[in-house]
Amino acid sequence: FCQPSGWQLVPERQQASFFVAVLTDINSDRHYCACFTFWEGLDNPQLKKTETGDADEADEEPTVVQTAKVFAPKSLVVVSRLDYTEAFRNCLGLIYTVHVDSLSTPLETVIGNLLTCVIPIAGGSQV
């Protein structure tokens, strides 16, 4: 469900996207799946022959290996029973920003800090 268009490598970076899929379980409970998909560059070695003109096959240069840049989709997903679309978008955007900017904090630490954050219930007791 996080890549409805399918998983494929593409030659150019695509625009990042965000959407929410709603899954309903056997008890009719809804689960909100917030998906943020971005495209990450990969090196793809491809064989390319050098042009030799009218030379004989015996005189040809060996095949040269060159790397071509391709992009693969990567998805960040939050699954929740709560419908907080904007909060999920902001959290996934923050995680993406840390990943792209390669800040000194490991991605796992950022995710861990987000997941252990306690949010008080509106109108509840003050802590």
Tab-separated table of C-alpha atoms in Angstrom:
chain	number	residue	atom	x	y	z
A	1	PHE	CA	0.000	0.000	0.000
A	2	CYS	CA	2.933	2.409	0.467
A	3	GLN	CA	3.893	2.378	-3.230
A	4	PRO	CA	0.621	2.033	-5.169
A	5	SER	CA	2.309	2.778	-8.509
A	6	GLY	CA	4.695	-0.123	-8.005
A	7	TRP	CA	8.396	-0.289	-7.167
A	8	GLN	CA	10.685	0.648	-10.013
A	9	LEU	CA	14.015	2.314	-10.701
A	10	VAL	CA	13.839	5.546	-12.685
A	11	PRO	CA	16.551	7.625	-14.393
A	12	GLU	CA	15.475	10.950	-12.810
A	13	ARG	CA	14.610	11.895	-9.236
A	14	GLN	CA	10.847	12.096	-8.729
A	15	GLN	CA	9.025	14.508	-6.454
A	16	ALA	CA	8.381	13.297	-2.895
A	17	SER	CA	4.759	12.412	-2.082
A	18	PHE	CA	2.583	11.969	0.999
A	19	PHE	CA	-0.751	10.206	1.364
A	20	VAL	CA	-2.783	8.355	3.969
A	21	ALA	CA	-4.274	4.908	3.363
A	22	VAL	CA	-7.017	3.656	5.678
A	23	LEU	CA	-7.072	-0.053	6.445
A	24	THR	CA	-10.028	-1.675	8.205
A	25	ASP	CA	-9.482	-4.840	10.207
A	26	ILE	CA	-11.872	-7.727	10.846
A	27	ASN	CA	-13.390	-5.877	13.841
A	28	SER	CA	-14.123	-2.781	11.703
A	29	ASP	CA	-11.367	-0.840	13.465
A	30	ARG	CA	-9.575	1.654	11.253
A	31	HIS	CA	-5.808	1.909	10.973
A	32	TYR	CA	-4.375	5.033	9.364
A	33	CYS	CA	-1.203	4.474	7.355
A	34	ALA	CA	0.591	7.742	6.628
A	35	CYS	CA	3.105	7.197	3.783
A	36	PHE	CA	5.895	9.564	2.771
A	37	THR	CA	7.755	8.358	-0.311
A	38	PHE	CA	10.929	9.930	-1.666
A	39	TRP	CA	13.479	8.888	-4.279
A	40	GLU	CA	17.021	7.999	-3.294
A	41	GLY	CA	19.949	7.863	-5.707
A	42	LEU	CA	21.706	4.573	-6.380
A	43	ASP	CA	24.705	3.692	-8.506
A	44	ASN	CA	23.750	1.240	-11.231
A	45	PRO	CA	26.704	-0.300	-13.077
A	46	GLN	CA	25.843	-0.838	-16.709
A	47	LEU	CA	28.033	-2.193	-19.459
A	48	LYS	CA	28.652	0.213	-22.309
A	49	LYS	CA	30.931	-0.534	-25.263
A	50	THR	CA	33.357	2.069	-26.477
A	51	GLU	CA	32.937	3.156	-30.089
A	52	THR	CA	35.750	1.832	-32.288
A	53	GLY	CA	34.563	2.795	-35.744
A	54	ASP	CA	35.523	0.309	-38.479
A	55	ALA	CA	38.053	-1.652	-36.382
A	56	ASP	CA	37.976	-5.460	-36.387
A	57	GLU	CA	36.466	-7.256	-33.396
A	58	ALA	CA	39.935	-8.534	-32.450
A	59	ASP	CA	41.259	-4.945	-32.292
A	60	GLU	CA	38.399	-3.609	-30.139
A	61	GLU	CA	39.059	-2.200	-26.701
A	62	PRO	CA	37.650	-4.193	-23.790
A	63	THR	CA	34.206	-3.245	-22.541
A	64	VAL	CA	34.252	-0.253	-20.200
A	65	VAL	CA	32.077	-0.305	-17.069
A	66	GLN	CA	30.479	3.051	-16.282
A	67	THR	CA	28.089	3.893	-13.494
A	68	ALA	CA	24.728	5.435	-14.273
A	69	LYS	CA	22.689	7.187	-11.602
A	70	VAL	CA	19.225	5.732	-11.024
A	71	PHE	CA	16.682	6.502	-8.321
A	72	ALA	CA	14.721	4.075	-6.165
A	73	PRO	CA	11.650	4.846	-4.048
A	74	LYS	CA	11.968	4.704	-0.266
A	75	SER	CA	8.915	4.995	1.975
A	76	LEU	CA	8.561	6.116	5.571
A	77	VAL	CA	5.293	4.896	7.117
A	78	VAL	CA	3.421	5.598	10.357
A	79	VAL	CA	0.547	3.241	11.237
A	80	SER	CA	-1.875	4.488	13.871
A	81	ARG	CA	-5.447	4.069	15.083
A	82	LEU	CA	-5.627	7.860	15.361
A	83	ASP	CA	-6.392	10.124	12.409
A	84	TYR	CA	-3.758	12.861	12.798
A	85	THR	CA	-2.795	13.447	9.169
A	86	GLU	CA	-0.951	16.750	9.669
A	87	ALA	CA	0.999	15.478	12.700
A	88	PHE	CA	2.059	12.385	10.723
A	89	ARG	CA	3.050	14.534	7.729
A	90	ASN	CA	5.153	16.782	9.975
A	91	CYS	CA	6.868	13.856	11.727
A	92	LEU	CA	7.679	12.046	8.487
A	93	GLY	CA	8.855	15.331	6.947
A	94	LEU	CA	11.195	15.869	9.901
A	95	ILE	CA	12.590	12.356	9.600
A	96	TYR	CA	13.093	12.878	5.849
A	97	THR	CA	14.835	16.224	6.427
A	98	VAL	CA	17.257	14.679	8.922
A	99	HIS	CA	17.948	11.817	6.491
A	100	VAL	CA	18.577	14.118	3.523
A	101	ASP	CA	20.607	16.731	5.392
A	102	SER	CA	22.782	14.007	6.979
A	103	LEU	CA	22.817	15.745	10.329
A	104	SER	CA	25.062	14.380	13.082
A	105	THR	CA	22.127	12.683	14.843
A	106	PRO	CA	21.524	9.110	13.608
A	107	LEU	CA	18.144	8.557	11.936
A	108	GLU	CA	17.296	5.854	14.496
A	109	THR	CA	17.768	8.354	17.354
A	110	VAL	CA	15.436	10.870	15.738
A	111	ILE	CA	12.749	8.214	15.237
A	112	GLY	CA	13.216	6.949	18.797
A	113	ASN	CA	12.847	10.464	20.200
A	114	LEU	CA	9.649	11.005	18.221
A	115	LEU	CA	8.132	7.710	19.360
A	116	THR	CA	8.866	8.231	23.064
A	117	CYS	CA	7.390	11.724	23.197
A	118	VAL	CA	4.437	11.936	25.634
A	119	ILE	CA	1.613	14.189	24.433
A	120	PRO	CA	-0.937	15.150	27.089
A	121	ILE	CA	-4.631	14.665	26.317
A	122	ALA	CA	-6.454	17.921	25.566
A	123	GLY	CA	-8.286	19.129	28.693
A	124	GLY	CA	-6.466	16.570	30.853
A	125	SER	CA	-4.444	17.245	33.978
A	126	GLN	CA	-1.385	19.459	33.674
A	127	VAL	CA	1.943	17.702	34.162
